[in-house]
Amino acid sequence: MQNWKKLTIFGASALALAACGNGGSEEGTDEGTGGEDDADFTIAMVTDTGGVDDRSFNQSAWEGMQEWAEGHDFSDDTVAYYQSEAEDQYIPNLNAATQDGFDVIYGIGFLHLDPITTIAEQNPDRWYGIVDEVVDLPNVVSLTFRDHENSFLAGMAAALTTETDKVGFIGGIRGAVIDRFQTGFVEGVEHVDPEIEVDIQYADSFGDAGVGQQTASAMYSNGADIIFHAAGAVGNGVFQEARNRMEAGSDTDLWVIGVDRDQSAEGDYDGGNLTLGSTIKNVGTAVSQSADAAMEGNFQGGEVIAYGLAEEGIDFVTDGNIADEDWELIEEARQQIADGEIEVQEFTYTEVEDAE
C-alpha cells in the first residue's frame, strides 16, 4: 500500500481517513497542461514529517486545498495528500503523486528542496510547487513567506506581556526558514525592551511532541513565562506542558504563541486559555492561488512568489489575551512593516553560516 492518505473535502474538520488507492481523477491529465477542462484539474501535497494533522503548517496547507476544491465544486478526489513519516519518504511520495496523475504536486516545507528538484528534473513535463524554498526550474513554482515580519509582532506581544522579563523560542530544524521566525521574534522583543532575555532552543524535529514538552518544561522552570514555537507538531508538546503547569496551579501565568495557523484552541485548559496569539501563514491561500493560475493555463513555473504582511499572506492574531493598549501598538507596527517604515531583519545564524 502506498504511504499516503486521501481525505474527502467534506470532512475537513474531522480529517477522516479515506481508503488508500489511486488519488488522481481517472480523466485527469498525465502532463502539466492544465486549463482545458477545470473539472479534471487535480492537485496533491506531500507533507513534511509533522503530518497533515500537525495543527500547524501542514494542516493549514491541507485545509486550504480542501477549501479550494469546495470553492470550485470539485469532487472529493480532486485533492489528496501523501503523508511523510520520515524524510526518506519524500521522493517515494512525490513519485507516487506523479504516477497518480495529479496536475500540480506541492512539497510542503523547505526540506523538500532536493526531493522536488530531483523529481521535477526527472519529469520536465509535469508541474510542481514548493513551499518555503526556491527551486529554479521552469516546471516548479516557489511559494515563500516573509515569516520574520509576523514573528516580529509575536516578539512584541511577548515583550509587552511577560512578567518575568524572560521569554522563549523553540525552533524545529535549523535552516533559513526557521531562522526567519527566530530573527523576527528576537527583533520584536528588542523593539519593545532590549533587556528582556530570549531563551532559544531547537528540537531538531518538526514531529516530536515529546521533545517539545521537555524543552518547554526546562524553559518554564528557568523563568520564561511565554514561549513562541516554530516547530510544527513539536509545538503540541509545548502547549501540553503549559496546560499541565497551569492546571497544577502555576504561580506565574504561562503563555504559548502558536505558529502558522490560529492555535487558540490548543491553549484551552481547565481554567482558561493560554494561547497569547498566533502567527498565521496562509499556505492554503498561496497553494490555492497557484492552483487557480495553473488551472487557467498560467502555471507560474520558474517564478518565486513571496507573501508578507503587505500582501496579506501572513498575519498575527489573538483571541483577546493581549491587553488592548498592547494590541494597538502591535497593530501600529503591523502597518509600519507593511508600509516599509519598519524593516525587519530576516536572518541571523543563516548569514553567519553562509559566510563561513
Short mmCIF file of C-alpha atoms in Angstrom, two decimals:
data_model
loop_
_atom_site.label_atom_id
_atom_site.label_comp_id
_atom_site.label_asym_id
_atom_site.label_seq_id
_atom_site.Cartn_x
_atom_site.Cartn_y
_atom_site.Cartn_z
CA MET A 1 0.00 0.00 0.00
CA GLN A 2 1.33 3.42 -0.89
CA ASN A 3 2.26 5.63 2.03
CA TRP A 4 -0.45 8.23 1.60
CA LYS A 5 -3.84 9.12 2.90
CA LYS A 6 -6.65 10.77 0.99
CA LEU A 7 -9.33 12.77 2.73
CA THR A 8 -12.73 13.81 1.44
CA ILE A 9 -13.19 17.53 1.05
CA PHE A 10 -16.39 17.34 3.04
CA GLY A 11 -14.61 16.06 6.15
CA ALA A 12 -12.09 18.83 6.71
CA SER A 13 -12.76 19.34 10.41
CA ALA A 14 -12.61 15.68 11.27
CA LEU A 15 -9.70 14.88 8.94
CA ALA A 16 -11.16 11.40 8.50
CA LEU A 17 -9.12 8.83 6.66
CA ALA A 18 -10.34 7.51 3.33
CA ALA A 19 -9.21 4.30 1.68
CA CYS A 20 -5.79 4.03 0.14
CA GLY A 21 -5.80 3.87 -3.64
CA ASN A 22 -5.49 5.91 -6.79
CA GLY A 23 -5.59 9.58 -5.78
CA GLY A 24 -5.97 11.20 -9.18
CA SER A 25 -9.00 11.71 -11.37
CA GLU A 26 -9.21 8.91 -13.91
CA GLU A 27 -9.75 11.51 -16.59
CA GLY A 28 -7.05 13.87 -15.33
CA THR A 29 -4.08 14.73 -17.50
CA ASP A 30 -0.76 12.98 -17.01
CA GLU A 31 1.12 16.07 -18.14
CA GLY A 32 1.05 19.61 -16.78
CA THR A 33 -1.06 21.15 -19.49
CA GLY A 34 -3.99 22.46 -17.34
CA GLY A 35 -6.67 24.88 -18.40
CA GLU A 36 -8.61 22.71 -20.85
CA ASP A 37 -11.16 21.15 -18.51
CA ASP A 38 -11.45 22.59 -14.98
CA ALA A 39 -13.48 19.61 -13.75
CA ASP A 40 -10.49 17.31 -14.34
CA PHE A 41 -7.93 19.53 -12.61
CA THR A 42 -6.34 17.88 -9.58
CA ILE A 43 -3.73 18.89 -7.00
CA ALA A 44 -1.85 16.99 -4.33
CA MET A 45 0.54 17.74 -1.49
CA VAL A 46 3.32 15.78 0.16
CA THR A 47 3.55 16.60 3.86
CA ASP A 48 6.69 17.12 5.85
CA THR A 49 7.30 14.89 8.85
CA GLY A 50 4.94 16.87 11.09
CA GLY A 51 1.98 15.21 9.38
CA VAL A 52 -1.23 16.57 7.94
CA ASP A 53 -2.84 16.83 11.37
CA ASP A 54 0.02 18.77 12.99
CA ARG A 55 -2.44 21.58 13.88
CA SER A 56 0.04 23.89 12.20
CA PHE A 57 1.89 24.15 8.86
CA ASN A 58 0.78 21.00 7.02
CA GLN A 59 -2.78 21.19 8.30
CA SER A 60 -3.05 24.79 7.12
CA ALA A 61 -1.99 23.73 3.62
CA TRP A 62 -4.37 20.78 3.52
CA GLU A 63 -7.36 22.77 4.78
CA GLY A 64 -6.65 25.41 2.14
CA MET A 65 -6.60 22.75 -0.57
CA GLN A 66 -9.91 21.35 0.63
CA GLU A 67 -11.45 24.83 0.61
CA TRP A 68 -10.11 25.32 -2.93
CA ALA A 69 -11.88 22.14 -4.07
CA GLU A 70 -15.10 23.10 -2.32
CA GLY A 71 -14.98 26.58 -3.83
CA HIS A 72 -14.79 25.10 -7.32
CA ASP A 73 -17.43 22.48 -6.52
CA PHE A 74 -14.97 19.74 -7.40
CA SER A 75 -15.37 16.10 -6.37
CA ASP A 76 -13.62 14.61 -3.36
CA ASP A 77 -10.83 13.01 -5.38
CA THR A 78 -9.68 16.37 -6.74
CA VAL A 79 -7.26 16.90 -3.84
CA ALA A 80 -5.11 14.48 -1.88
CA TYR A 81 -2.18 14.37 0.48
CA TYR A 82 0.68 11.93 0.81
CA GLN A 83 1.86 11.50 4.38
CA SER A 84 5.60 11.53 5.09
CA GLU A 85 6.59 9.90 8.37
CA ALA A 86 10.29 10.45 7.65
CA GLU A 87 12.38 12.48 5.22
CA ASP A 88 13.29 9.40 3.19
CA GLN A 89 9.63 9.15 2.16
CA TYR A 90 9.58 12.49 0.33
CA ILE A 91 10.85 11.16 -3.00
CA PRO A 92 8.69 7.99 -2.95
CA ASN A 93 5.63 10.09 -2.14
CA LEU A 94 6.40 12.63 -4.85
CA ASN A 95 6.89 9.78 -7.28
CA ALA A 96 3.57 8.23 -6.23
CA ALA A 97 1.72 11.53 -6.71
CA THR A 98 3.36 11.95 -10.11
CA GLN A 99 2.36 8.45 -11.19
CA ASP A 100 -1.17 9.02 -9.90
CA GLY A 101 -1.52 11.84 -12.42
CA PHE A 102 -2.13 14.97 -10.34
CA ASP A 103 -1.85 18.17 -12.34
CA VAL A 104 0.17 20.10 -9.71
CA ILE A 105 2.03 18.48 -6.83
CA TYR A 106 3.25 20.56 -3.89
CA GLY A 107 6.03 19.74 -1.46
CA ILE A 108 5.12 21.35 1.86
CA GLY A 109 8.20 22.69 3.61
CA PHE A 110 11.80 23.60 2.89
CA LEU A 111 13.02 20.04 3.46
CA HIS A 112 11.50 19.19 0.07
CA LEU A 113 14.13 21.26 -1.76
CA ASP A 114 16.26 18.38 -3.00
CA PRO A 115 13.38 15.89 -3.49
CA ILE A 116 11.30 18.35 -5.54
CA THR A 117 14.37 19.29 -7.57
CA THR A 118 15.10 15.64 -8.30
CA ILE A 119 11.54 14.69 -9.27
CA ALA A 120 10.95 17.86 -11.32
CA GLU A 121 14.15 17.30 -13.29
CA GLN A 122 13.09 13.71 -13.98
CA ASN A 123 9.62 14.83 -15.11
CA PRO A 124 10.10 18.11 -17.03
CA ASP A 125 6.58 17.97 -18.50
CA ARG A 126 4.89 17.82 -15.07
CA TRP A 127 4.09 20.70 -12.70
CA TYR A 128 5.30 21.02 -9.11
CA GLY A 129 5.30 23.57 -6.33
CA ILE A 130 7.39 24.03 -3.20
CA VAL A 131 6.56 25.97 -0.06
CA ASP A 132 9.27 27.83 1.87
CA GLU A 133 12.09 27.19 -0.59
CA VAL A 134 13.14 28.16 -4.10
CA VAL A 135 13.64 25.66 -6.93
CA ASP A 136 14.97 27.31 -10.08
CA LEU A 137 13.26 25.09 -12.63
CA PRO A 138 10.67 26.03 -15.27
CA ASN A 139 8.18 23.41 -14.03
CA VAL A 140 8.32 24.42 -10.35
CA VAL A 141 6.59 27.37 -8.70
CA SER A 142 8.18 28.52 -5.44
CA LEU A 143 5.91 29.91 -2.71
CA THR A 144 7.77 31.78 0.02
CA PHE A 145 6.77 33.77 3.09
CA ARG A 146 8.37 36.63 4.99
CA ASP A 147 7.84 34.93 8.34
CA HIS A 148 10.19 37.35 10.07
CA GLU A 149 7.56 40.07 9.69
CA ASN A 150 4.75 38.49 11.69
CA SER A 151 7.27 36.89 14.05
CA PHE A 152 8.33 40.46 14.88
CA LEU A 153 4.75 41.08 16.02
CA ALA A 154 4.87 37.88 18.07
CA GLY A 155 8.03 39.16 19.73
CA MET A 156 6.36 42.44 20.55
CA ALA A 157 3.41 40.60 22.08
CA ALA A 158 5.74 38.51 24.22
CA ALA A 159 7.75 41.51 25.39
CA LEU A 160 4.65 43.56 26.18
CA THR A 161 3.08 40.70 28.16
CA THR A 162 5.93 39.00 30.04
CA GLU A 163 6.04 39.38 33.81
CA THR A 164 9.39 37.65 34.26
CA ASP A 165 11.34 39.52 31.57
CA LYS A 166 12.32 36.17 30.10
CA VAL A 167 10.69 34.53 27.07
CA GLY A 168 11.49 31.51 24.95
CA PHE A 169 11.73 30.45 21.33
CA ILE A 170 11.61 26.80 20.26
CA GLY A 171 12.51 26.12 16.64
CA GLY A 172 12.07 22.88 14.73
CA ILE A 173 15.01 22.14 12.41
CA ARG A 174 17.63 24.82 11.90
CA GLY A 175 17.64 26.44 8.48
CA ALA A 176 16.80 29.64 6.66
CA VAL A 177 13.03 29.34 7.17
CA ILE A 178 13.14 28.87 10.94
CA ASP A 179 15.91 31.45 11.15
CA ARG A 180 13.35 33.98 9.90
CA PHE A 181 11.00 33.12 12.76
CA GLN A 182 13.78 33.33 15.34
CA THR A 183 15.23 36.56 13.96
CA GLY A 184 11.90 38.35 13.68
CA PHE A 185 10.81 37.23 17.15
CA VAL A 186 14.02 38.39 18.81
CA GLU A 187 13.93 41.71 16.97
CA GLY A 188 10.31 42.24 18.03
CA VAL A 189 11.21 41.60 21.66
CA GLU A 190 14.14 44.02 21.44
CA HIS A 191 11.93 46.62 19.76
CA VAL A 192 9.92 46.76 22.98
CA ASP A 193 12.66 46.17 25.56
CA PRO A 194 16.22 45.04 24.72
CA GLU A 195 16.73 43.99 28.34
CA ILE A 196 14.28 41.08 28.07
CA GLU A 197 16.08 37.74 27.84
CA VAL A 198 15.21 35.36 24.99
CA ASP A 199 15.98 31.66 25.55
CA ILE A 200 16.48 29.99 22.15
CA GLN A 201 16.34 26.21 21.73
CA TYR A 202 15.91 23.82 18.79
CA ALA A 203 14.09 20.50 18.81
CA ASP A 204 15.81 19.13 15.68
CA SER A 205 12.38 17.87 14.67
CA PHE A 206 9.04 19.00 13.36
CA GLY A 207 7.15 16.00 14.66
CA ASP A 208 8.38 15.02 18.14
CA ALA A 209 5.89 16.47 20.63
CA GLY A 210 7.78 14.81 23.47
CA VAL A 211 10.88 16.88 22.74
CA GLY A 212 8.70 19.97 22.59
CA GLN A 213 7.25 19.26 26.02
CA GLN A 214 10.66 18.52 27.52
CA THR A 215 12.18 21.70 26.10
CA ALA A 216 9.23 23.81 27.23
CA SER A 217 9.46 22.31 30.72
CA ALA A 218 13.08 23.41 31.01
CA MET A 219 12.29 26.90 29.72
CA TYR A 220 9.39 27.45 32.10
CA SER A 221 11.43 26.07 35.00
CA ASN A 222 14.21 28.52 34.16
CA GLY A 223 11.89 31.50 34.36
CA ALA A 224 10.40 32.03 30.92
CA ASP A 225 6.68 32.72 31.05
CA ILE A 226 6.00 32.91 27.27
CA ILE A 227 7.20 30.53 24.56
CA PHE A 228 6.89 31.04 20.81
CA HIS A 229 7.27 27.80 18.91
CA ALA A 230 8.06 27.48 15.21
CA ALA A 231 8.27 23.72 15.15
CA GLY A 232 5.14 22.18 13.65
CA ALA A 233 3.81 19.25 15.67
CA VAL A 234 6.61 19.72 18.21
CA GLY A 235 4.50 22.64 19.41
CA ASN A 236 1.80 20.26 20.60
CA GLY A 237 4.17 19.29 23.40
CA VAL A 238 4.79 22.94 24.25
CA PHE A 239 1.07 23.51 24.67
CA GLN A 240 0.75 20.32 26.72
CA GLU A 241 3.45 21.41 29.17
CA ALA A 242 1.92 24.86 29.59
CA ARG A 243 -1.55 23.37 30.17
CA ASN A 244 -0.19 20.90 32.71
CA ARG A 245 1.54 23.62 34.69
CA MET A 246 -1.42 25.98 34.65
CA GLU A 247 -3.83 23.24 35.73
CA ALA A 248 -1.39 22.31 38.51
CA GLY A 249 -1.63 25.86 39.86
CA SER A 250 1.37 27.70 38.41
CA ASP A 251 2.29 30.80 40.42
CA THR A 252 3.04 32.59 37.14
CA ASP A 253 0.72 32.98 34.17
CA LEU A 254 2.24 30.93 31.36
CA TRP A 255 1.63 31.56 27.68
CA VAL A 256 2.32 29.97 24.30
CA ILE A 257 2.43 31.75 20.95
CA GLY A 258 1.22 29.47 18.15
CA VAL A 259 2.52 29.24 14.62
CA ASP A 260 1.25 29.06 11.03
CA ARG A 261 -2.47 28.87 11.90
CA ASP A 262 -4.71 30.17 14.68
CA GLN A 263 -3.83 27.91 17.60
CA SER A 264 -6.20 29.50 20.10
CA ALA A 265 -7.99 26.19 20.68
CA GLU A 266 -4.72 24.50 21.62
CA GLY A 267 -4.48 26.82 24.61
CA ASP A 268 -7.73 25.80 26.26
CA TYR A 269 -7.24 24.36 29.73
CA ASP A 270 -9.31 23.83 32.86
CA GLY A 271 -9.37 27.45 33.98
CA GLY A 272 -8.90 29.50 30.85
CA ASN A 273 -6.85 29.84 27.70
CA LEU A 274 -3.08 30.25 27.42
CA THR A 275 -2.58 31.00 23.72
CA LEU A 276 -1.29 34.56 23.75
CA GLY A 277 -1.54 34.81 19.96
CA SER A 278 -0.58 33.01 16.77
CA THR A 279 1.41 33.85 13.69
CA ILE A 280 -0.55 32.96 10.56
CA LYS A 281 0.96 31.63 7.36
CA ASN A 282 -1.67 31.40 4.64
CA VAL A 283 -0.13 28.38 2.96
CA GLY A 284 -3.53 27.17 1.78
CA THR A 285 -4.24 30.52 0.15
CA ALA A 286 -0.89 30.54 -1.63
CA VAL A 287 -1.39 26.99 -2.91
CA SER A 288 -4.95 27.80 -4.00
CA GLN A 289 -3.89 30.89 -5.93
CA SER A 290 -1.12 28.92 -7.59
CA ALA A 291 -3.53 26.11 -8.49
CA ASP A 292 -6.01 28.58 -9.95
CA ALA A 293 -3.32 30.10 -12.16
CA ALA A 294 -2.28 26.66 -13.38
CA MET A 295 -5.87 25.61 -13.99
CA GLU A 296 -6.38 28.73 -16.12
CA GLY A 297 -3.35 27.83 -18.22
CA ASN A 298 -0.99 30.26 -16.50
CA PHE A 299 1.21 27.97 -14.42
CA GLN A 300 3.86 30.13 -12.73
CA GLY A 301 6.75 27.76 -13.27
CA GLY A 302 10.14 29.27 -12.55
CA GLU A 303 8.62 32.11 -10.52
CA VAL A 304 9.21 32.93 -6.86
CA ILE A 305 6.07 34.31 -5.24
CA ALA A 306 6.67 35.97 -1.86
CA TYR A 307 3.96 36.69 0.72
CA GLY A 308 4.32 39.16 3.57
CA LEU A 309 2.15 41.47 5.64
CA ALA A 310 1.70 43.84 2.70
CA GLU A 311 0.28 41.02 0.56
CA GLU A 312 -1.79 39.68 3.47
CA GLY A 313 -0.08 36.34 3.05
CA ILE A 314 0.87 36.27 6.72
CA ASP A 315 -0.68 37.68 9.87
CA PHE A 316 -0.61 37.75 13.65
CA VAL A 317 -3.84 37.18 15.57
CA THR A 318 -5.06 36.95 19.14
CA ASP A 319 -8.25 35.77 20.76
CA GLY A 320 -8.32 38.57 23.30
CA ASN A 321 -5.42 37.52 25.55
CA ILE A 322 -3.33 40.58 24.68
CA ALA A 323 -4.16 43.83 26.50
CA ASP A 324 -5.97 46.37 24.33
CA GLU A 325 -3.27 49.02 24.69
CA ASP A 326 -0.59 46.50 23.73
CA TRP A 327 -2.61 45.30 20.75
CA GLU A 328 -2.81 48.87 19.50
CA LEU A 329 1.00 49.05 19.49
CA ILE A 330 1.19 45.75 17.62
CA GLU A 331 -1.36 46.92 15.04
CA GLU A 332 0.62 50.12 14.55
CA ALA A 333 3.82 48.14 13.97
CA ARG A 334 1.98 45.80 11.58
CA GLN A 335 1.05 48.74 9.37
CA GLN A 336 4.54 50.22 9.58
CA ILE A 337 6.04 46.93 8.42
CA ALA A 338 3.53 46.63 5.57
CA ASP A 339 4.31 50.22 4.54
CA GLY A 340 8.07 49.68 4.72
CA GLU A 341 8.56 52.08 7.62
CA ILE A 342 9.88 49.25 9.79
CA GLU A 343 12.28 46.89 8.03
CA VAL A 344 12.57 43.63 9.91
CA GLN A 345 15.87 41.78 9.77
CA GLU A 346 15.47 38.43 8.03
CA PHE A 347 18.39 36.25 9.16
CA THR A 348 20.88 35.85 11.98
CA TYR A 349 22.60 32.46 12.15
CA THR A 350 22.00 31.62 8.49
CA GLU A 351 24.00 34.65 7.38
CA VAL A 352 26.85 33.62 9.67
CA GLU A 353 26.83 30.05 8.36
CA ASP A 354 26.72 31.21 4.73
CA ALA A 355 29.71 33.48 5.33
CA GLU A 356 31.85 30.67 6.74
#
